[in-house]
Structure formats: structure tokens, C-alpha cells
CSV table of C-alpha atoms in Angstrom, one decimal:
chain,number,residue,atom,x,y,z
A,28,MET,CA,-18.3,-20.0,-84.1
A,29,LYS,CA,-16.4,-16.5,-82.7
A,30,SER,CA,-17.8,-18.5,-79.3
A,31,ARG,CA,-16.4,-22.0,-80.1
A,32,ARG,CA,-13.0,-20.0,-81.1
A,33,LEU,CA,-13.1,-18.4,-77.9
A,34,ILE,CA,-13.5,-21.9,-76.4
A,35,LEU,CA,-10.3,-23.6,-78.2
A,36,LEU,CA,-8.7,-20.4,-76.9
A,37,ALA,CA,-9.5,-20.6,-73.5
A,38,LEU,CA,-8.7,-24.3,-73.3
A,39,ALA,CA,-5.5,-24.3,-75.4
A,40,LEU,CA,-3.4,-21.5,-72.7
A,41,SER,CA,-5.6,-24.1,-69.1
A,42,LEU,CA,-3.6,-26.1,-71.3
A,43,ALA,CA,0.2,-24.4,-71.4
A,44,LEU,CA,-0.5,-22.8,-68.0
A,45,HIS,CA,-0.3,-26.2,-66.8
A,46,LEU,CA,2.5,-27.6,-68.4
A,47,GLY,CA,3.7,-24.5,-68.1
A,48,VAL,CA,3.6,-25.0,-63.8
A,49,LEU,CA,4.5,-29.0,-63.8
A,50,GLY,CA,7.6,-27.9,-65.9
A,51,SER,CA,8.7,-24.8,-63.6
A,52,GLY,CA,9.9,-26.7,-60.8
A,53,LEU,CA,7.2,-25.1,-58.9
A,54,LEU,CA,5.5,-27.4,-57.5
A,55,PRO,CA,5.5,-28.5,-53.7
A,56,GLU,CA,8.3,-31.5,-52.2
A,57,ALA,CA,5.4,-32.2,-51.2
A,58,ALA,CA,2.5,-31.9,-51.8
A,59,LEU,CA,-1.4,-34.1,-51.2
A,60,GLU,CA,-3.2,-35.9,-53.5
A,61,LEU,CA,-6.8,-35.4,-53.1
A,62,PRO,CA,-8.8,-38.1,-51.4
A,63,PRO,CA,-11.8,-38.1,-52.0
A,64,ASP,CA,-14.5,-36.3,-50.7
A,65,GLN,CA,-15.6,-37.9,-47.2
A,66,ASP,CA,-19.4,-38.9,-45.5
A,67,LEU,CA,-19.4,-37.8,-42.2
A,68,ARG,CA,-20.0,-39.9,-39.4
A,69,SER,CA,-21.1,-39.5,-35.5
A,70,ILE,CA,-19.0,-38.4,-33.2
A,71,SER,CA,-16.8,-39.9,-31.6
A,72,VAL,CA,-14.2,-37.8,-29.6
A,73,LYS,CA,-16.2,-33.9,-28.2
A,74,MET,CA,-14.2,-31.2,-29.1
A,75,GLN,CA,-13.6,-29.9,-25.3
A,76,ALA,CA,-13.7,-25.8,-24.9
A,77,LEU,CA,-9.6,-25.0,-23.9
A,78,ASP,CA,-8.2,-22.8,-20.9
A,79,ALA,CA,-7.0,-19.2,-22.6
A,80,ASP,CA,-5.4,-18.3,-18.8
A,81,GLU,CA,-2.3,-18.9,-18.6
A,82,PRO,CA,-1.0,-21.1,-16.1
A,83,ALA,CA,0.5,-21.0,-12.6
A,84,ALA,CA,3.7,-20.7,-12.2
A,85,LYS,CA,5.8,-23.4,-9.7
A,86,PRO,CA,7.5,-21.8,-6.9
A,87,ALA,CA,10.6,-22.3,-7.1
A,88,LEU,CA,12.9,-24.2,-4.7
A,89,GLN,CA,14.8,-22.1,-2.6
A,90,GLY,CA,17.9,-22.6,-1.9
A,91,ALA,CA,18.2,-24.4,1.7
A,92,VAL,CA,15.4,-26.0,3.8
A,93,ALA,CA,15.6,-24.4,7.3
A,94,GLN,CA,13.4,-27.4,8.5
A,95,LEU,CA,12.8,-30.3,8.0
A,96,ARG,CA,10.5,-33.5,9.2
A,97,PRO,CA,12.5,-36.6,11.0
A,98,ALA,CA,11.5,-39.7,9.5
A,99,ALA,CA,9.6,-42.2,12.0
A,100,PRO,CA,11.3,-44.0,14.3
A,101,LYS,CA,12.8,-46.9,14.3
A,102,PRO,CA,13.4,-50.0,16.8
A,103,ALA,CA,16.4,-49.5,18.2
A,104,PRO,CA,19.2,-52.3,17.4
A,105,ALA,CA,20.7,-54.4,19.7
A,106,LYS,CA,23.5,-52.4,20.3
A,107,PRO,CA,22.9,-48.2,21.1
A,108,LYS,CA,24.4,-45.7,19.4
A,109,PRO,CA,24.4,-42.2,20.3
A,110,ALA,CA,20.5,-40.0,18.9
A,111,ALA,CA,23.2,-38.5,15.9
A,112,LYS,CA,24.2,-41.7,14.8
A,113,LYS,CA,21.3,-42.9,14.8
A,114,THR,CA,19.0,-40.9,13.5
A,115,GLU,CA,21.8,-40.9,10.4
A,116,ALA,CA,21.8,-45.1,9.7
A,117,SER,CA,17.9,-45.3,10.6
A,118,ALA,CA,17.7,-43.3,7.3
A,119,PRO,CA,18.7,-44.6,4.8
A,120,ARG,CA,15.6,-47.5,5.3
A,121,ALA,CA,13.0,-45.2,5.8
A,122,ALA,CA,12.1,-45.6,2.4
A,123,SER,CA,9.8,-48.7,3.5
A,124,GLU,CA,7.9,-46.5,5.4
A,125,PRO,CA,5.3,-44.0,4.2
A,126,MET,CA,6.7,-40.8,2.4
A,127,ALA,CA,4.7,-38.5,4.2
A,128,ALA,CA,7.4,-39.4,6.8
A,129,GLN,CA,10.3,-38.0,4.6
A,130,VAL,CA,11.7,-34.6,3.3
A,131,ARG,CA,14.6,-34.0,0.9
A,132,PRO,CA,17.1,-30.9,2.1
A,133,ASN,CA,18.9,-29.1,-1.5
A,134,LYS,CA,22.3,-30.2,-2.3
A,135,ASN,CA,23.1,-26.5,-0.5
A,136,ALA,CA,22.3,-27.6,2.0
A,137,GLY,CA,23.6,-30.5,2.8
A,138,SER,CA,26.1,-30.0,4.9
A,139,ALA,CA,23.6,-29.3,7.4
A,140,PRO,CA,23.8,-31.2,11.3
A,141,LEU,CA,20.5,-33.0,11.3
A,142,ALA,CA,20.3,-31.7,15.0
A,143,GLU,CA,19.8,-28.6,13.4
A,144,ALA,CA,16.6,-29.8,11.8
A,145,LYS,CA,13.6,-29.9,12.7
A,146,PRO,CA,10.2,-31.5,12.5
A,147,ASP,CA,7.1,-29.0,10.9
A,148,ALA,CA,3.8,-30.1,10.6
A,149,SER,CA,2.2,-28.2,8.8
A,150,MET,CA,4.2,-28.6,5.1
A,151,PRO,CA,1.9,-30.7,2.8
A,152,ASP,CA,2.9,-33.9,2.0
A,153,ALA,CA,4.2,-32.8,-1.3
A,154,GLU,CA,6.8,-30.8,-0.9
A,155,ASN,CA,7.9,-33.1,1.9
A,156,LYS,CA,8.4,-35.5,-0.7
A,157,LEU,CA,10.4,-33.3,-2.9
A,158,ALA,CA,11.8,-32.2,0.0
A,159,SER,CA,13.9,-36.0,1.6
A,160,SER,CA,17.1,-36.4,2.7
A,161,ALA,CA,17.4,-39.6,2.3
A,162,PRO,CA,18.3,-41.6,-0.7
A,163,VAL,CA,14.9,-43.6,-1.5
A,164,ALA,CA,16.3,-46.2,-3.2
A,165,ASP,CA,12.1,-47.2,-4.3
A,166,ASN,CA,11.4,-44.3,-5.8
A,167,VAL,CA,14.1,-43.6,-8.1
A,168,ALA,CA,14.1,-47.6,-9.5
A,169,ALA,CA,10.2,-47.1,-9.4
A,170,ASN,CA,11.4,-43.3,-11.9
A,171,ASP,CA,13.8,-45.2,-13.6
A,172,LYS,CA,10.8,-47.2,-14.6
A,173,ASP,CA,8.5,-44.8,-15.3
A,174,GLU,CA,11.3,-42.6,-17.7
A,175,ALA,CA,11.7,-46.3,-18.8
A,176,SER,CA,7.9,-46.5,-20.0
A,177,ALA,CA,7.5,-43.3,-22.0
A,178,PRO,CA,8.2,-44.0,-25.6
A,179,ALA,CA,6.7,-47.4,-25.1
A,180,ALA,CA,3.4,-45.0,-23.6
A,181,GLU,CA,3.8,-43.0,-27.5
A,182,THR,CA,4.9,-45.7,-29.2
A,183,ALA,CA,1.1,-47.4,-27.9
A,184,ALA,CA,-0.6,-43.9,-29.1
A,185,ALA,CA,0.8,-43.9,-32.7
A,186,ASP,CA,0.1,-47.4,-32.8
A,187,ASP,CA,-4.5,-46.2,-33.5
A,188,GLY,CA,-3.6,-44.9,-36.6
A,189,TYR,CA,-3.4,-41.4,-36.4
A,190,LEU,CA,-1.4,-38.2,-36.5
A,191,HIS,CA,-0.8,-37.2,-33.1
A,192,PRO,CA,1.2,-33.9,-31.2
A,193,LYS,CA,5.7,-34.4,-31.0
A,194,SER,CA,3.9,-32.7,-27.6
A,195,LYS,CA,1.0,-32.3,-25.9
A,196,LEU,CA,-1.0,-29.0,-25.8
A,197,ARG,CA,-2.7,-27.7,-23.8
A,198,GLY,CA,-4.5,-24.8,-23.4
A,199,PHE,CA,-5.7,-22.8,-26.1
A,200,PRO,CA,-2.2,-21.5,-28.4
A,201,ARG,CA,-1.2,-18.2,-27.5
A,202,GLN,CA,0.8,-18.6,-30.8
A,203,ALA,CA,0.6,-21.3,-33.8
A,204,THR,CA,1.5,-21.0,-37.3
A,205,LEU,CA,0.4,-23.4,-39.8
A,206,GLY,CA,1.1,-23.3,-43.6
A,207,TYR,CA,-1.4,-24.8,-46.5
A,208,GLN,CA,-1.5,-26.1,-50.1
A,209,VAL,CA,-3.8,-23.8,-52.2
A,210,PHE,CA,-6.8,-25.8,-54.4
A,211,TYR,CA,-8.4,-23.8,-56.5
A,212,GLY,CA,-10.9,-27.2,-57.1
A,213,SER,CA,-9.2,-29.7,-57.0
A,214,ALA,CA,-5.8,-28.6,-58.3
A,215,MET,CA,-2.9,-27.0,-56.5
A,216,LEU,CA,-2.6,-23.4,-56.7
A,217,GLY,CA,-0.3,-22.1,-54.4
A,218,THR,CA,0.8,-22.3,-50.8
A,219,GLY,CA,-0.4,-20.2,-47.4
A,220,THR,CA,0.2,-19.4,-44.3
A,221,LEU,CA,-2.0,-18.5,-41.8
A,222,GLU,CA,-0.4,-16.6,-38.0
A,223,TRP,CA,-2.2,-15.9,-35.2
A,224,GLY,CA,-1.0,-14.7,-32.2
A,225,ARG,CA,-2.7,-13.5,-28.5
A,226,GLY,CA,-2.3,-10.8,-26.1
A,227,ASP,CA,-2.3,-8.0,-23.5
A,228,GLY,CA,-6.4,-8.1,-24.6
A,229,GLY,CA,-6.2,-9.0,-28.3
A,230,TYR,CA,-5.6,-11.5,-30.8
A,231,ARG,CA,-4.7,-10.9,-34.7
A,232,LEU,CA,-4.7,-13.1,-37.0
A,233,GLU,CA,-3.4,-13.2,-40.5
A,234,ILE,CA,-3.4,-15.4,-43.6
A,235,ASN,CA,-1.8,-15.0,-46.9
A,236,ALA,CA,-2.2,-16.9,-49.6
A,237,ASN,CA,1.0,-17.1,-52.5
A,238,PRO,CA,-0.3,-18.0,-55.7
A,239,PHE,CA,2.5,-19.8,-57.8
A,240,ILE,CA,0.7,-17.2,-61.1
A,241,GLY,CA,-1.6,-14.4,-60.7
A,242,PRO,CA,-1.7,-12.0,-57.4
A,243,LYS,CA,-1.5,-13.3,-54.1
A,244,LEU,CA,-3.8,-12.6,-51.5
A,245,ARG,CA,-3.9,-11.9,-47.3
A,246,TYR,CA,-6.6,-11.0,-44.9
A,247,LEU,CA,-6.0,-10.3,-41.2
A,248,SER,CA,-7.8,-9.6,-38.7
A,249,GLU,CA,-8.2,-8.9,-35.6
A,250,GLY,CA,-9.6,-7.3,-32.7
A,251,ARG,CA,-10.1,-7.4,-28.5
A,252,PHE,CA,-9.7,-11.5,-26.6
A,253,LYS,CA,-11.4,-12.1,-23.8
A,254,ASN,CA,-10.9,-15.5,-21.8
A,255,LYS,CA,-14.7,-15.8,-21.1
A,256,ALA,CA,-15.6,-14.1,-24.2
A,257,GLY,CA,-14.2,-15.3,-26.3
A,258,LEU,CA,-12.9,-13.7,-29.6
A,259,LEU,CA,-14.5,-10.1,-30.0
A,260,PRO,CA,-13.4,-8.9,-33.7
A,261,ASP,CA,-12.8,-4.8,-34.9
A,262,SER,CA,-11.9,-5.5,-37.7
A,263,LEU,CA,-11.2,-7.6,-41.3
A,264,GLN,CA,-9.5,-6.0,-43.8
A,265,ALA,CA,-8.7,-8.3,-46.8
A,266,TRP,CA,-5.6,-6.8,-50.2
A,267,ARG,CA,-4.7,-8.3,-53.6
A,268,GLY,CA,-1.8,-8.2,-55.5
A,269,GLY,CA,-1.2,-4.8,-52.4
A,270,GLN,CA,-4.9,-3.9,-53.2
A,271,SER,CA,-7.2,-3.3,-50.4
A,272,LYS,CA,-10.1,-4.8,-51.0
A,273,GLU,CA,-13.9,-5.8,-49.1
A,274,SER,CA,-13.7,-4.8,-46.0
A,275,ALA,CA,-15.8,-5.6,-42.3
A,276,HIS,CA,-15.6,-3.4,-39.2
A,277,PHE,CA,-17.5,-4.0,-35.4
A,278,ASP,CA,-18.5,-0.9,-33.5
A,279,TYR,CA,-20.5,-2.0,-30.6
A,280,ASN,CA,-19.9,1.6,-29.1
A,281,ALA,CA,-22.6,2.8,-32.1
A,282,GLY,CA,-24.1,-1.3,-32.5
A,283,GLN,CA,-23.2,-0.7,-35.7
A,284,LEU,CA,-21.1,-3.5,-38.5
A,285,ARG,CA,-19.9,-1.9,-41.9
A,286,TYR,CA,-18.7,-4.0,-44.5
A,287,GLY,CA,-18.8,-4.3,-48.1
A,288,ASP,CA,-15.8,-3.9,-50.9
A,289,GLN,CA,-15.9,0.7,-49.7
A,290,GLY,CA,-17.1,-0.1,-46.2
A,291,ASP,CA,-20.4,1.7,-47.4
A,292,LYS,CA,-23.1,-1.1,-46.2
A,293,LEU,CA,-24.3,-1.0,-42.9
A,294,LEU,CA,-26.1,-3.4,-40.6
A,295,ASP,CA,-26.6,-4.1,-36.7
A,296,LEU,CA,-24.8,-5.5,-35.1
A,297,LYS,CA,-25.6,-8.2,-33.2
A,298,PRO,CA,-24.0,-9.9,-29.4
A,299,GLY,CA,-20.9,-13.0,-30.5
A,300,ALA,CA,-21.0,-11.5,-33.7
A,301,GLN,CA,-17.5,-13.0,-36.2
A,302,ASP,CA,-16.7,-12.6,-39.4
A,303,VAL,CA,-15.7,-15.8,-41.0
A,304,PHE,CA,-11.9,-15.8,-40.5
A,305,SER,CA,-12.4,-15.4,-36.3
A,306,LEU,CA,-14.9,-18.0,-36.3
A,307,ALA,CA,-13.0,-20.8,-36.8
A,308,PHE,CA,-10.8,-19.5,-33.3
A,309,GLN,CA,-13.8,-19.4,-31.3
A,310,LEU,CA,-14.8,-21.8,-32.5
A,311,GLY,CA,-11.0,-23.6,-31.1
A,312,LEU,CA,-12.0,-22.1,-28.0
A,313,LYS,CA,-15.3,-23.0,-27.5
A,314,GLY,CA,-15.6,-25.9,-28.1
A,315,GLY,CA,-17.5,-26.0,-30.5
A,316,GLU,CA,-21.1,-24.2,-28.0
A,317,LEU,CA,-21.4,-21.1,-29.3
A,318,GLY,CA,-24.7,-22.0,-28.1
A,319,PRO,CA,-28.2,-22.8,-30.3
A,320,GLU,CA,-28.5,-19.0,-32.0
A,321,ALA,CA,-28.3,-18.1,-34.7
A,322,ILE,CA,-24.2,-16.1,-35.9
A,323,GLN,CA,-23.6,-13.3,-37.4
A,324,ILE,CA,-20.8,-14.2,-39.0
A,325,THR,CA,-18.6,-11.5,-43.2
A,326,THR,CA,-16.8,-12.1,-44.7
A,327,GLY,CA,-15.9,-8.5,-45.3
A,328,LYS,CA,-18.4,-8.9,-48.6
A,329,LYS,CA,-21.1,-10.8,-47.4
A,330,VAL,CA,-22.9,-11.6,-43.9
A,331,TYR,CA,-24.4,-14.5,-43.2
A,332,GLU,CA,-27.1,-15.3,-39.7
A,333,TYR,CA,-26.6,-19.0,-38.8
A,334,PRO,CA,-26.2,-21.4,-35.9
A,335,MET,CA,-23.4,-23.0,-36.0
A,336,ARG,CA,-22.9,-26.0,-34.9
A,337,PRO,CA,-21.2,-29.2,-35.4
A,338,SER,CA,-21.8,-30.9,-38.3
A,339,GLY,CA,-20.0,-34.5,-37.3
A,340,GLU,CA,-16.2,-36.4,-37.4
A,341,ALA,CA,-14.3,-37.2,-40.1
A,342,ASP,CA,-10.4,-37.8,-41.0
A,343,TYR,CA,-7.9,-35.3,-42.5
A,344,ASP,CA,-6.5,-37.6,-44.7
A,345,THR,CA,-3.1,-36.2,-45.1
A,346,GLY,CA,-1.7,-39.1,-47.5
A,347,ALA,CA,1.3,-39.7,-44.5
A,348,GLY,CA,-1.5,-40.3,-41.8
A,349,LYS,CA,-4.3,-38.7,-41.1
A,350,ILE,CA,-5.8,-36.8,-38.0
A,351,ARG,CA,-8.7,-36.9,-36.9
A,352,VAL,CA,-11.9,-34.0,-37.5
A,353,ILE,CA,-14.3,-32.7,-36.0
A,354,VAL,CA,-16.1,-30.4,-38.3
A,355,PHE,CA,-18.4,-27.7,-39.3
A,356,ARG,CA,-20.5,-25.8,-41.7
A,357,ALA,CA,-21.8,-22.7,-42.1
A,358,GLN,CA,-24.4,-22.4,-45.1
A,359,GLY,CA,-26.3,-20.0,-46.1
A,360,ASP,CA,-26.9,-17.7,-49.5
A,361,GLY,CA,-25.5,-20.2,-52.3
A,362,ASP,CA,-23.0,-19.5,-49.6
A,363,ILE,CA,-20.6,-22.6,-47.2
A,364,ASN,CA,-17.5,-22.0,-45.2
A,365,GLU,CA,-16.8,-24.5,-43.2
A,366,PHE,CA,-13.5,-25.6,-41.6
A,367,TRP,CA,-12.3,-28.7,-40.2
A,368,LEU,CA,-10.5,-29.0,-35.6
A,369,ALA,CA,-8.2,-30.9,-34.8
A,370,PRO,CA,-9.1,-31.7,-30.5
A,371,GLU,CA,-5.6,-33.0,-30.5
A,372,PHE,CA,-3.6,-30.4,-32.1
A,373,SER,CA,-5.7,-27.1,-30.1
A,374,ASN,CA,-8.9,-27.5,-31.9
A,375,LEU,CA,-6.6,-25.7,-34.9
A,376,PRO,CA,-8.2,-25.6,-38.4
A,377,VAL,CA,-6.3,-28.7,-40.6
A,378,ARG,CA,-9.1,-27.5,-42.9
A,379,ILE,CA,-10.8,-25.2,-43.9
A,380,GLN,CA,-13.1,-24.7,-47.6
A,381,ARG,CA,-15.2,-22.0,-48.8
A,382,ILE,CA,-17.9,-23.0,-52.1
A,383,ASP,CA,-19.9,-20.1,-53.6
A,384,LYS,CA,-21.6,-20.6,-57.2
A,385,ASP,CA,-18.7,-20.1,-58.7
A,386,LYS,CA,-14.8,-21.2,-57.5
A,387,ARG,CA,-14.6,-23.4,-54.4
A,388,ILE,CA,-11.0,-22.9,-52.6
A,389,ASP,CA,-9.8,-25.5,-50.6
A,390,LEU,CA,-6.7,-24.7,-47.7
A,391,ARG,CA,-4.9,-28.2,-46.0
A,392,ALA,CA,-2.7,-27.9,-43.6
A,393,VAL,CA,1.0,-29.5,-44.6
A,394,ARG,CA,2.4,-28.2,-41.5
A,395,ILE,CA,1.7,-27.4,-37.9
A,396,ASP,CA,3.2,-24.6,-35.0
A,397,VAL,CA,1.6,-24.5,-31.4
A,398,ASN,CA,3.7,-21.8,-29.2
A,399,GLY,CA,7.3,-20.9,-31.8
A,400,ALA,CA,7.9,-25.1,-31.2
A,401,PRO,CA,6.9,-27.8,-34.6
A,402,GLN,CA,3.8,-30.5,-34.0
A,403,TRP,CA,3.8,-31.5,-37.4
A,404,LYS,CA,5.1,-31.3,-41.1
A,405,LEU,CA,3.9,-33.5,-43.7
A,406,PRO,CA,7.3,-35.0,-44.8
A,407,PRO,CA,8.8,-34.3,-48.2
A,408,GLN,CA,7.9,-37.1,-51.5
A,409,PRO,CA,10.8,-37.8,-53.3
A,410,THR,CA,9.6,-38.7,-56.3
A,411,ARG,CA,9.2,-34.5,-56.5
A,412,LYS,CA,13.1,-32.6,-56.7
A,413,HIS,CA,11.8,-28.9,-55.7
A,414,LYS,CA,12.0,-28.1,-52.6
A,415,ASN,CA,9.1,-26.2,-51.5
A,416,ASP,CA,9.5,-25.5,-47.4
A,417,TYR,CA,6.1,-23.9,-47.3
């Protein structure tokens, strides 16, 4: 009889809690409608490893071009003209000649006499094209055509039914921010953010979960970042309501991994070890190729060892479009950690799911910023009154 009363009391409290959240205005303006879990399909798009090197800076054009390559000689006109005028007259007609034979000077050098120009056979053709002094009508028309067709190309790409970033993303991000909605089972309980940054040989990865009711959760993974080796985590720390919880410390010199609520558990540190959050970015950097050997992975509370390979392909359904993803699933000791990485969005994790015997926590992206530029955001739903910038 007593247990029945406790169950009824728990149900009443749960109902009151849900009604309170619904009427509190805490729900965000844009909320994901959870579709049913889908079966993974065979991978049709291979996830590529991303370049973490800095792109080479393009050389700046000098203020003046001292040497120019003259246009190819043309047949002499019926009426002979002075050599200088002949050169000027033949320049506009040079549009029909090979582009490698033309050089455009900088505007600041436009007053330099052509008679002082000297041919330079060592100048690359690409530079000659940029430095061409002749007004090439054909080239201008081609450029106009290319620019005019750019919006059409973007539209065509969007017609495949998938969401795409606003700009072409290249290389592994130096900085990224993802906004999530946090689900506990099938109920949305709050919002979250993921902040990624790298530079000066290190990385910092911070995850915050902000439930509507209850203590905030925070995870911080820090370590070294090497272009070839990727992420070498030094530490993982968890907080719950501002209080320190489980942690992990990677001691590469001693070859030890310390973990647990008190950091008092000890294991041998294996090569390539990752924490559960750095693992997602290591997979993204390496294009999912971490080798056939088992990877040592820690959540701070536990340590697992299992190989990481793609489990299949799926569509991340936002309700306002889909994002093609490659799913990686790590399973051991009754726990499942799942990462949905989006190849078109720099292999970033648009969904992170953690399942154990007691709970299922699901982080689903609603906003993606890369290197300070917004790339996608779930549009607001007109049926929701309360606005939340998540």
C-alpha cells in the first residue's frame, strides 16, 4: 500500500512538472520534433579527413608592375603607323590571342609608358593573366557569366533535399559553436552548447547543458593538438551544479590514466586514448579512420576499449530539412555512445547520444557556426510564443 502511494505521488509530481514547463514559457521558439529512430543504411558518401594546416596566404600584388609581356604581334595594317601607336592599337584586338601572351598592369601603373615595358619570359601564365593590360571583352563576359550562374549553382545544390552550409567549408575548423536541444528519453529538458577551439598547439572543448529545471552540467576537455596526430587530451573535467564531479587525467610521461569521481582509479594509458568528447573531434579530423585497433575511451567515470568505425549512414532530420551524417557507435559494458558527424559541416557532431541502463541523453543540433560565421540555424516555429536564442 505504501509503495502504491509513492508511485502515485511520483506520477503526480511528474505531471505537475511537465505542466509547469509547458506553461512557464521555458520552451524554445524552435524545437525539434523527434522522428522515430531510423535504421542505418550503407554509406554512400565517404567522410574525408580534413586538413588542419593553415592555408597559405595569397601573395599580394605589388603597387606597380615593372615588366610586362607585350601582346603577340599582329599583321601590319594597310597604313603604317608609328611603333608605339601600333602596339596600343593592337592591344584591344589581342582578346583573340592566347591569354598567356597578355599581362594586365596594376591601375597605379597605368600611366607608365609601354615603351619602357620589358618582356619577362619567367613570369607564370597565371600571373600574366592577372596582370593583363588589355581590356579583354571576352574574359569580362566569361566572368560575368560565372558570377551570374553562382546563385543557380547554389539553388541546384539545395534541390537535393539536404541542408547545406551557407558557405563552402574547407579544412578542420579553428573554432566552432554548436547549439543543441537536450532530450532525456523523448522529452526535451533543456538546451546546450558546444564550444570548440584550437590554436598555439592546443585545443579546448567545452560542453554545457542547461536544463529547464535542475543543476547545470558542464564538461571541459583540454589537451594538445598536432596536425598529424590530432587530439592528445590532457584532462577531462565534469561539473554538476558548479561542483566538481568525475574527471580524467592523461599522464603521457608516466603512461597512466587517472579517472573516477575522486580521480583515484588508475590504468595504463594506451596510445591514441581519447575522452568521450575529444573522440568525436578526432573522428572528424581523421575522417573516421582511427585504425583497426581498439581505442581507449574514458567518460571520467568509466574506461572502455573498442574499435571505432562507421556504423552506417543516416539523415539527421531537423523538421526543416535533413543533413546527411555518418554514424559512429561505441558500445561496451551496457553503455552506448553515438556520434552523428556531418561531412558537409566540417565533420562536426550534429547529434551526440549517450545511453546506459538508467538513462538516454540526446543532444540534437539546432545551430552551427564555423570559424565565427553562421552556417545553419533551425528556423523559428510560428506556433511557439516564447523566444529562445539557444
